[in-house]
Short mmCIF file of N, CA and C in Angstrom, two decimals:
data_model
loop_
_atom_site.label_atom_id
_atom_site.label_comp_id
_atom_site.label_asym_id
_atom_site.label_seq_id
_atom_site.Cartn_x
_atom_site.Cartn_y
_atom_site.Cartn_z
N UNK A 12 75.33 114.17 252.55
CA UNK A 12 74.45 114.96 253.42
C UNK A 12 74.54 114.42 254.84
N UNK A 13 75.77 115.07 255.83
CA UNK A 13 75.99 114.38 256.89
C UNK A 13 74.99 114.97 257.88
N UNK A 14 74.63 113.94 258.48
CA UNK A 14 73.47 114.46 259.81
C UNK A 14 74.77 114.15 261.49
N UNK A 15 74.19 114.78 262.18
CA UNK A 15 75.07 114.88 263.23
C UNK A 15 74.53 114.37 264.80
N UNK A 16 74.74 113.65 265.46
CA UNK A 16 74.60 113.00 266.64
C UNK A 16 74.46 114.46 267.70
N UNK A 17 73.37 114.97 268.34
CA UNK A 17 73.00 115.90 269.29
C UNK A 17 71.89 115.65 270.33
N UNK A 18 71.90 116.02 271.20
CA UNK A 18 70.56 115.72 272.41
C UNK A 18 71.49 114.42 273.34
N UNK A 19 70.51 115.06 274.47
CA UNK A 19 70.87 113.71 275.69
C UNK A 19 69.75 113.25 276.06
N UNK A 20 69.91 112.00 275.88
CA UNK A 20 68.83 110.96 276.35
C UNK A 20 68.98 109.69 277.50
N UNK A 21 68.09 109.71 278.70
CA UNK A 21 67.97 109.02 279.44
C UNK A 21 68.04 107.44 278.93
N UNK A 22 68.66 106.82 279.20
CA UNK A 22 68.40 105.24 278.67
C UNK A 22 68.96 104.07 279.97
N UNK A 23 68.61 103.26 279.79
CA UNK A 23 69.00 102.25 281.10
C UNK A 23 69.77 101.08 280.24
N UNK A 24 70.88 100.48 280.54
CA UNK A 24 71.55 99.35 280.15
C UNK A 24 70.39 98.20 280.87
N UNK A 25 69.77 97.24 280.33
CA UNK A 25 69.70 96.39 280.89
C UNK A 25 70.32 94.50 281.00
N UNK A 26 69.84 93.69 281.65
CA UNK A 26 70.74 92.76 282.29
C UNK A 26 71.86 92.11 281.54
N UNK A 27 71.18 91.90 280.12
CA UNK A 27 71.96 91.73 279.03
C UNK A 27 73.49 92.38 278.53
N UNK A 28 73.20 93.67 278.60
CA UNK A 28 73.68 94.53 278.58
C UNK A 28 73.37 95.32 277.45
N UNK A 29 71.87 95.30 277.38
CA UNK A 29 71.60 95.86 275.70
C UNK A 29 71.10 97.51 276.25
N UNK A 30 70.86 98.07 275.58
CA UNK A 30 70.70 99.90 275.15
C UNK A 30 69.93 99.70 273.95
N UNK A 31 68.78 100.69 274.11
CA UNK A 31 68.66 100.88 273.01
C UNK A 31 68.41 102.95 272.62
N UNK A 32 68.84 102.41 271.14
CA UNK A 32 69.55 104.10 270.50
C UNK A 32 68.07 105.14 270.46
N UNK A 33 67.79 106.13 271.05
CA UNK A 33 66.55 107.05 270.76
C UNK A 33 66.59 106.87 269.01
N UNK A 34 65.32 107.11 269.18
CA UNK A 34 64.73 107.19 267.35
C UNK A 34 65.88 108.49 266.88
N UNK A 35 65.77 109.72 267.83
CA UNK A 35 66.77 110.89 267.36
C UNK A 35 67.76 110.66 266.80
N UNK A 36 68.58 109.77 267.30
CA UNK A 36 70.16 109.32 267.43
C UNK A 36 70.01 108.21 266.00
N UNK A 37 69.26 107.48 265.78
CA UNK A 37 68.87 106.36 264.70
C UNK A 37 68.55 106.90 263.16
N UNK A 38 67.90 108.08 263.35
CA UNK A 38 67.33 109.03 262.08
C UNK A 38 68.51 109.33 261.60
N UNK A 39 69.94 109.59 262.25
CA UNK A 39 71.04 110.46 261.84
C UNK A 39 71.89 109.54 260.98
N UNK A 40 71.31 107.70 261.46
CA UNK A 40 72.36 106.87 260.66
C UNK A 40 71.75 106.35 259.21
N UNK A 41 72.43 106.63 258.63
CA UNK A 41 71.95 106.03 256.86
C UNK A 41 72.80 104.82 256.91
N UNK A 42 71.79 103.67 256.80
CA UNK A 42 72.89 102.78 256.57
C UNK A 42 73.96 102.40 255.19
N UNK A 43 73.01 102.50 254.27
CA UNK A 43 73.72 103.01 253.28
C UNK A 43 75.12 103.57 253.18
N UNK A 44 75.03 104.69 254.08
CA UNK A 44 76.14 106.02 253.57
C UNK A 44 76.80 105.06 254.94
N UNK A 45 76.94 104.72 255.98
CA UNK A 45 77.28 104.94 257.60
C UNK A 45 77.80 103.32 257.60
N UNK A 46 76.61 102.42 257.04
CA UNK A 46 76.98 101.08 257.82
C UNK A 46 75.37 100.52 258.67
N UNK A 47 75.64 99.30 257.99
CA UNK A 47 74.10 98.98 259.29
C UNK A 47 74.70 98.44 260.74
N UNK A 48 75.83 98.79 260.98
CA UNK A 48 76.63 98.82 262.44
C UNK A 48 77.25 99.57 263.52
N UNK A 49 77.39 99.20 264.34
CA UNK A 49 78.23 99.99 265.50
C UNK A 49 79.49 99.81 265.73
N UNK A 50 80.27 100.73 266.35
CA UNK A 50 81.39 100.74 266.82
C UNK A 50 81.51 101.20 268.28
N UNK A 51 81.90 100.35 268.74
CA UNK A 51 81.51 100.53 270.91
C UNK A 51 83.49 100.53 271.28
N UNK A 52 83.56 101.61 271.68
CA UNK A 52 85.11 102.35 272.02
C UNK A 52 85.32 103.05 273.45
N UNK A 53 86.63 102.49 274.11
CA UNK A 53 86.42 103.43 275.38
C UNK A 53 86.49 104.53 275.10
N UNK A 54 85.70 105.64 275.74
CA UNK A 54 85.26 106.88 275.47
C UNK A 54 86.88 107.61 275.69
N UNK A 55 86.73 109.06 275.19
CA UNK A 55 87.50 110.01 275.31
C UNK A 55 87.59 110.55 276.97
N UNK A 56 86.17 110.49 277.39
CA UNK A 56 86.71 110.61 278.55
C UNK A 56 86.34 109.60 279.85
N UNK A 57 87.64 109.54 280.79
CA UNK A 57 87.41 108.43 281.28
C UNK A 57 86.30 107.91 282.07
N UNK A 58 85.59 106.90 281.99
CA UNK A 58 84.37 106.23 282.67
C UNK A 58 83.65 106.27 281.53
N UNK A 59 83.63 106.96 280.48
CA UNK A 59 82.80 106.91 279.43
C UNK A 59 82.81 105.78 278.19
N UNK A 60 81.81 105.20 277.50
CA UNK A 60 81.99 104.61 276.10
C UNK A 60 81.73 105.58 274.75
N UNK A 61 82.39 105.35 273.73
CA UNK A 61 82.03 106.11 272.72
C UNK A 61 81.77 104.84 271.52
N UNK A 62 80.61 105.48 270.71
CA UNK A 62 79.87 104.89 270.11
C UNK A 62 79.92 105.10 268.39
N UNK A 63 80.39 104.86 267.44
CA UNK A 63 80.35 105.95 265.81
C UNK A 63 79.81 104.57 265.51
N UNK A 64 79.32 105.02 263.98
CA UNK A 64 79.19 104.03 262.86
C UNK A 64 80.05 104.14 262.19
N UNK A 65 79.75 102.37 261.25
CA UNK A 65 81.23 102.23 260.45
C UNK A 65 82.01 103.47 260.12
N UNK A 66 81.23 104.21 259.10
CA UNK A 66 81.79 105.44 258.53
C UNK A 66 83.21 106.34 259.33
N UNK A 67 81.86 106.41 261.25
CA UNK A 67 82.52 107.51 261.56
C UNK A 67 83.71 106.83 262.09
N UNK A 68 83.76 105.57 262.31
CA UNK A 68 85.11 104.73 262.94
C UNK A 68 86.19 104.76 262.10
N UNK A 69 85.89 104.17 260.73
CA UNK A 69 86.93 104.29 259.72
C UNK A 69 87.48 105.94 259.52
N UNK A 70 86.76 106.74 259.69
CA UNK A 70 87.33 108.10 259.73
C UNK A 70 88.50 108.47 260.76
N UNK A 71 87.98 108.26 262.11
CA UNK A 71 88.51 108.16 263.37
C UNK A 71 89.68 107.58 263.02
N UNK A 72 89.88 105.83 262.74
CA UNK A 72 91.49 105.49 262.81
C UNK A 72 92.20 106.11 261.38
N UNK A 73 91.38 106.56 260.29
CA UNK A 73 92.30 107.45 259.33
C UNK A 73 92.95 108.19 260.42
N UNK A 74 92.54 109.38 261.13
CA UNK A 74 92.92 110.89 261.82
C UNK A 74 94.06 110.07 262.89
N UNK A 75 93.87 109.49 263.74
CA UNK A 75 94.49 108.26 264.90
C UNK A 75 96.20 108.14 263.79
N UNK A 76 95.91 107.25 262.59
CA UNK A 76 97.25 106.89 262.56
C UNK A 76 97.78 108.00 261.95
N UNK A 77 97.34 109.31 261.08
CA UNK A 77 98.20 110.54 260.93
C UNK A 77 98.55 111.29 262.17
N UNK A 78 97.59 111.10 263.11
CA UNK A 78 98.29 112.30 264.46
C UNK A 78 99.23 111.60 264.82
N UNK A 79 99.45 110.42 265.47
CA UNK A 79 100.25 109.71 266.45
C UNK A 79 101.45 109.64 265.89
N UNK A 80 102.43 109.83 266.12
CA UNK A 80 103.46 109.95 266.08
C UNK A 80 104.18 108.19 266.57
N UNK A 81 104.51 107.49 265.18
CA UNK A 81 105.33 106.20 266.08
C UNK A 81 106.15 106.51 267.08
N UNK A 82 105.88 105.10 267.89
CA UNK A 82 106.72 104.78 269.44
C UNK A 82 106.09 103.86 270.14
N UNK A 83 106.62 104.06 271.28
CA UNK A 83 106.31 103.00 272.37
C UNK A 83 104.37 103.58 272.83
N UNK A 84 104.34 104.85 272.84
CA UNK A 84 103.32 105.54 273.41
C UNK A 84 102.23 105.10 272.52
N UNK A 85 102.24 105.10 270.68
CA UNK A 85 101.73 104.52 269.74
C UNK A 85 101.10 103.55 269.80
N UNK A 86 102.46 103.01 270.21
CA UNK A 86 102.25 100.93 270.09
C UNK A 86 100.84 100.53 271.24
N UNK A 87 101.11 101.28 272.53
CA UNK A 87 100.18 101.03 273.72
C UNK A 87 98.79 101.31 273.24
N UNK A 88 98.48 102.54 272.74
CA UNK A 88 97.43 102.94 272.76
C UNK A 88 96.47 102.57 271.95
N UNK A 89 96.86 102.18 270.67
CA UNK A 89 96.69 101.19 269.47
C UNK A 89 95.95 100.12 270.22
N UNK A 90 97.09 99.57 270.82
CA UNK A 90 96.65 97.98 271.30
C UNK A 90 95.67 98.08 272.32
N UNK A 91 95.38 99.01 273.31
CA UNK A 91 94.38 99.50 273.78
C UNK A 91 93.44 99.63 273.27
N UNK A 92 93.23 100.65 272.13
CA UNK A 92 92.14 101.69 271.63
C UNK A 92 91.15 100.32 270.98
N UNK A 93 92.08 99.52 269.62
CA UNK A 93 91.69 98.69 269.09
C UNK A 93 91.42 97.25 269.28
N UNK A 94 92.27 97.40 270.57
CA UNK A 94 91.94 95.63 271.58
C UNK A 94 91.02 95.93 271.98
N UNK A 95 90.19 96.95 272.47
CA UNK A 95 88.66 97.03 273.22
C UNK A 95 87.85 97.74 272.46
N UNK A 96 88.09 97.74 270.99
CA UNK A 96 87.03 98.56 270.08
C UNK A 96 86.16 97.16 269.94
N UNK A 97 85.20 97.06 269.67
CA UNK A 97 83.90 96.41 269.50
C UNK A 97 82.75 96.64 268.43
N UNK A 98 82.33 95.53 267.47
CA UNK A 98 82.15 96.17 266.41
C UNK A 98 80.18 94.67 267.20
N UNK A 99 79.56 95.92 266.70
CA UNK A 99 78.05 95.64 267.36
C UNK A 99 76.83 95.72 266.02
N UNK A 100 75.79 94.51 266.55
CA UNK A 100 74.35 94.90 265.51
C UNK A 100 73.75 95.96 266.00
N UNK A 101 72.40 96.24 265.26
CA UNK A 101 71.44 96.91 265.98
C UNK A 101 70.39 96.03 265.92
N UNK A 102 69.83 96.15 266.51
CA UNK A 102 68.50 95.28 266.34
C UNK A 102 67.30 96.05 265.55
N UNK A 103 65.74 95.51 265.18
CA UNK A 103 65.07 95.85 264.14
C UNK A 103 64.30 97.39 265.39
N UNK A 104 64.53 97.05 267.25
CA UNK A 104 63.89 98.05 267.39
C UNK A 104 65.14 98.64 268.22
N UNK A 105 66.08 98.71 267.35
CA UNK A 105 67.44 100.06 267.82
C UNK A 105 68.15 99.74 268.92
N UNK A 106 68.05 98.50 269.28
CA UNK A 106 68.88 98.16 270.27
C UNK A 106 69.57 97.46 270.19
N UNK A 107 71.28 97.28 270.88
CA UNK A 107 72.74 97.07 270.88
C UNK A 107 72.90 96.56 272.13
N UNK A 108 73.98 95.60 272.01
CA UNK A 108 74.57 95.17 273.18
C UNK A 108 75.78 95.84 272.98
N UNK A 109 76.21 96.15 274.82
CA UNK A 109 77.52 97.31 275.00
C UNK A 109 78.33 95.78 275.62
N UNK A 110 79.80 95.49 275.17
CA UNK A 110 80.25 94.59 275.19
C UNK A 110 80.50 94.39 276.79
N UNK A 111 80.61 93.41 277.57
CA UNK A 111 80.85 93.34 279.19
C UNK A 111 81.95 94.19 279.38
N UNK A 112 83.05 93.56 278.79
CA UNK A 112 84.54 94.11 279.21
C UNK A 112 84.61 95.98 279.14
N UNK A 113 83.92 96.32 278.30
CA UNK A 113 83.93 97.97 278.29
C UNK A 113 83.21 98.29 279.11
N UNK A 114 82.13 97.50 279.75
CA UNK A 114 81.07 98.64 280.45
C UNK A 114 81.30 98.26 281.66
N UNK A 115 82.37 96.84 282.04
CA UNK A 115 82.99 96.81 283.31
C UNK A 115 83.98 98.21 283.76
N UNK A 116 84.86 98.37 282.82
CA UNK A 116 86.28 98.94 282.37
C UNK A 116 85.65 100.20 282.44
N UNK A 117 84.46 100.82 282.07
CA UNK A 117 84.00 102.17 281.91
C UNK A 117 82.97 102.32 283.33
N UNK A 118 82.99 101.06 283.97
CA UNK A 118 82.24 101.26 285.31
C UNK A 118 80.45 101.57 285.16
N UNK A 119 80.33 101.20 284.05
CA UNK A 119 78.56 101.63 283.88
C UNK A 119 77.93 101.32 284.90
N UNK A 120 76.75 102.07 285.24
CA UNK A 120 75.54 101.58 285.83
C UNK A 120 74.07 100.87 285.03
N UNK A 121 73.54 100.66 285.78
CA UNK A 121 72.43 100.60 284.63
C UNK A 121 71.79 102.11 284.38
N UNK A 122 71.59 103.08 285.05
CA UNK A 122 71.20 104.11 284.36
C UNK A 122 72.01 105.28 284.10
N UNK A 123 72.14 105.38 282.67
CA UNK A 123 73.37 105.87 281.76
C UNK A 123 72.54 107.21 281.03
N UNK A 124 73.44 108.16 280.43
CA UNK A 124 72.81 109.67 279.74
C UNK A 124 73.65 108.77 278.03
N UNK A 125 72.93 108.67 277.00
CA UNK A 125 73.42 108.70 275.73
C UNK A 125 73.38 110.09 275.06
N UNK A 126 74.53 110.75 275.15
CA UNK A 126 74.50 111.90 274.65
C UNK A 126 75.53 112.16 273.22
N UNK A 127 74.66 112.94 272.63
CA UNK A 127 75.17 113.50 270.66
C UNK A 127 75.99 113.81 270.85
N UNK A 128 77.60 113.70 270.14
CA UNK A 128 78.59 114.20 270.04
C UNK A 128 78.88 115.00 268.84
N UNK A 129 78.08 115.16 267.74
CA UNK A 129 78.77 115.42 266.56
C UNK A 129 78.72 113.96 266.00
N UNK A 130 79.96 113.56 265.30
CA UNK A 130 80.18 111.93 265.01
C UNK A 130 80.01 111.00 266.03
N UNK A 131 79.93 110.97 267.24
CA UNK A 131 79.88 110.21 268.02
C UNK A 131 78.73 110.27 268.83
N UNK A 132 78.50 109.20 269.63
CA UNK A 132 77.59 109.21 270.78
C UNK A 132 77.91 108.79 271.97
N UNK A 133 78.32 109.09 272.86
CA UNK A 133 78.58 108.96 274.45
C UNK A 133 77.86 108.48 275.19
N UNK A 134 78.37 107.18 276.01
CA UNK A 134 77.92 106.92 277.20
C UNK A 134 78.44 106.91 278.16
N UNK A 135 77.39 107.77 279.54
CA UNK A 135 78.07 108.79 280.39
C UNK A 135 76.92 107.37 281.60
N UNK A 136 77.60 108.03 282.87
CA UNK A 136 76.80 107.13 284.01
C UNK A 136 76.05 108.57 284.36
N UNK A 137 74.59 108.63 284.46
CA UNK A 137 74.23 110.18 284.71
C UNK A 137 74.97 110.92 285.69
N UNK A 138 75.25 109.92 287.08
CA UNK A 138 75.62 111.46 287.76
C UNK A 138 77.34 111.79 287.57
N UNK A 139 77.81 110.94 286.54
CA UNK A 139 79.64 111.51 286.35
C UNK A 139 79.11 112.47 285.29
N UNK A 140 78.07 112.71 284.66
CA UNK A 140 77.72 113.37 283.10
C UNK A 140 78.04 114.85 283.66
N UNK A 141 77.18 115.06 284.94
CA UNK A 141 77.19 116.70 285.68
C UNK A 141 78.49 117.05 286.03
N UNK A 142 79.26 116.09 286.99
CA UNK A 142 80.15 116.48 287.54
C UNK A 142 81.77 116.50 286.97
N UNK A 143 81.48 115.40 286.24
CA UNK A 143 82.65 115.99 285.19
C UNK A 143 83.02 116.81 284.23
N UNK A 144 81.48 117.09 283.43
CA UNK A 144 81.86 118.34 282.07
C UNK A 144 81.79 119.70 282.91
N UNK A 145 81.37 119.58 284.80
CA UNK A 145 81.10 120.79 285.50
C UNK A 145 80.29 121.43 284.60
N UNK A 146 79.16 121.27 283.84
CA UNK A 146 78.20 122.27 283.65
C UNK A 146 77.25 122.00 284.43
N UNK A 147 76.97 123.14 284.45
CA UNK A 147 75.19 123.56 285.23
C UNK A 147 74.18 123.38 284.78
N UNK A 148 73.67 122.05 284.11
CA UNK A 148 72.51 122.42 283.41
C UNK A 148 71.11 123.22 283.66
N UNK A 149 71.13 123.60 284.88
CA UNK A 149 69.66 124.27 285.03
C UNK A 149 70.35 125.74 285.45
N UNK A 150 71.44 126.20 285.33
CA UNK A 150 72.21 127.02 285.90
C UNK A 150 71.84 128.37 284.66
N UNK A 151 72.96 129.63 284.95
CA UNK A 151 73.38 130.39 284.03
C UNK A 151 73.87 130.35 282.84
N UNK A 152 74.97 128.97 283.19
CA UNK A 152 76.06 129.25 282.24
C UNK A 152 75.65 128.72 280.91
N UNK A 153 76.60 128.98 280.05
CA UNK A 153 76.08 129.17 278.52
C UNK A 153 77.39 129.13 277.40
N UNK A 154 76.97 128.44 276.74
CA UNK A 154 78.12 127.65 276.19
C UNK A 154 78.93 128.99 275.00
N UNK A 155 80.25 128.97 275.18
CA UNK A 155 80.69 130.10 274.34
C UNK A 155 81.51 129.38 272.86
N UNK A 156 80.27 129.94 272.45
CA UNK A 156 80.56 128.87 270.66
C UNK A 156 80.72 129.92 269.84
N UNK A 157 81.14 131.43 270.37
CA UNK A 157 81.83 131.80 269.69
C UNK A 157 83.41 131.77 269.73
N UNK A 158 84.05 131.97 270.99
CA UNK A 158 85.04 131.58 270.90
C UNK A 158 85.52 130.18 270.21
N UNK A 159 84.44 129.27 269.84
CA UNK A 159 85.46 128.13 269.44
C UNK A 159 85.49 128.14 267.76
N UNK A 160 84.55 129.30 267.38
CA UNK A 160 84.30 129.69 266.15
C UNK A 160 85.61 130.03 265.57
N UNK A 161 86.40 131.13 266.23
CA UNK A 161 87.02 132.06 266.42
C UNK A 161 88.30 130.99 265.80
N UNK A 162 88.64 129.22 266.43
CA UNK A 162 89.73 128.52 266.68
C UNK A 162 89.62 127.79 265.30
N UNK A 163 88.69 128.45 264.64
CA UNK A 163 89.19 127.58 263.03
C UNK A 163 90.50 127.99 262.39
N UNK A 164 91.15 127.26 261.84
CA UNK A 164 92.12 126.98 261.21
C UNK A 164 92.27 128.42 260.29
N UNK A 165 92.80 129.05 260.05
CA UNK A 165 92.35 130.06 258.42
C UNK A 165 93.49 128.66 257.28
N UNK A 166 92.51 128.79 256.42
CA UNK A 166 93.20 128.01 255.34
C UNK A 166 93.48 128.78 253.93
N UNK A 167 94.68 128.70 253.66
CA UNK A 167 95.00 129.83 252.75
C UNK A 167 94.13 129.25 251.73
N UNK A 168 93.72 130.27 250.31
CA UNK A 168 92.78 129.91 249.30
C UNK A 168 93.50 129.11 247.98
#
């Protein structure tokens, strides 16, 4: 019964460099099923960190070593992806330390947006959060989730 990482929440890194996870974001992890841990990853997109539990990490490098294609391009990104993956506690009131070297490398501020990905959770610096996904949040625009409906796979029966 997978629960899914959604909502953006205001949070501040402080001096330490600890965060701590909204109750929202915490309800979704079973430790049981997930892991009573973190996984702290440079994000997908750049300036960002990305965040899964055990579960969703071990999933992640399953998908990682079937897409990639061996090579030189492989070898780099590997040693990248997994030289700065970071494996983190939580504490009893939901709070994590984000490792120095990533939140140098990802340029954090202290006040950061932790936003739901699905499996993941993102940390964005608030004002790259607006200007990079270019949405409007107080705007018109409106997310077209049917077209991405539309981009499922058909899988023969």
């Amino acid at each position: 019964n997978m629960r899914f990482f959604t909502g953006q929440y205001d949070r501040s890194i402080d001096d330490k460099n600890r965060v701590q996870l909204p109750s929202q974001l915490r309800s979704a992890i079973d430790p049981e099923r997930d892991g009573p841990g973190l996984y702290v990853t440079l994000g997908e997109d750049r300036g960002t960190l990305s965040i899964f539990t055990e579960r969703g990490f071990e999933e992640l490098a399953g998908r990682i070593e079937t897409e990639f294609m061996p090579g030189p391009d492989s070898g780099k990104f590997e040693l990248q992806f997994y030289g700065l993956a970071s494996y983190v506690d939580i504490d009893k009131q939901g709070r994590f330390v984000l490792p120095d070297r990533l939140v140098k490398k990802a340029r954090l501020g202290s006040e950061v947006f932790l936003v739901g990905r699905k499996h993941r959770i993102d940390v964005w610096n608030r004002t790259d959060l607006d200007r990079s996904m270019g949405i409007d949040w107080e705007g018109d625009e409106w997310p077209d989730w049917q077209g991405f409906l539309r981009m499922r796979p058909r899988t023969e029966p």
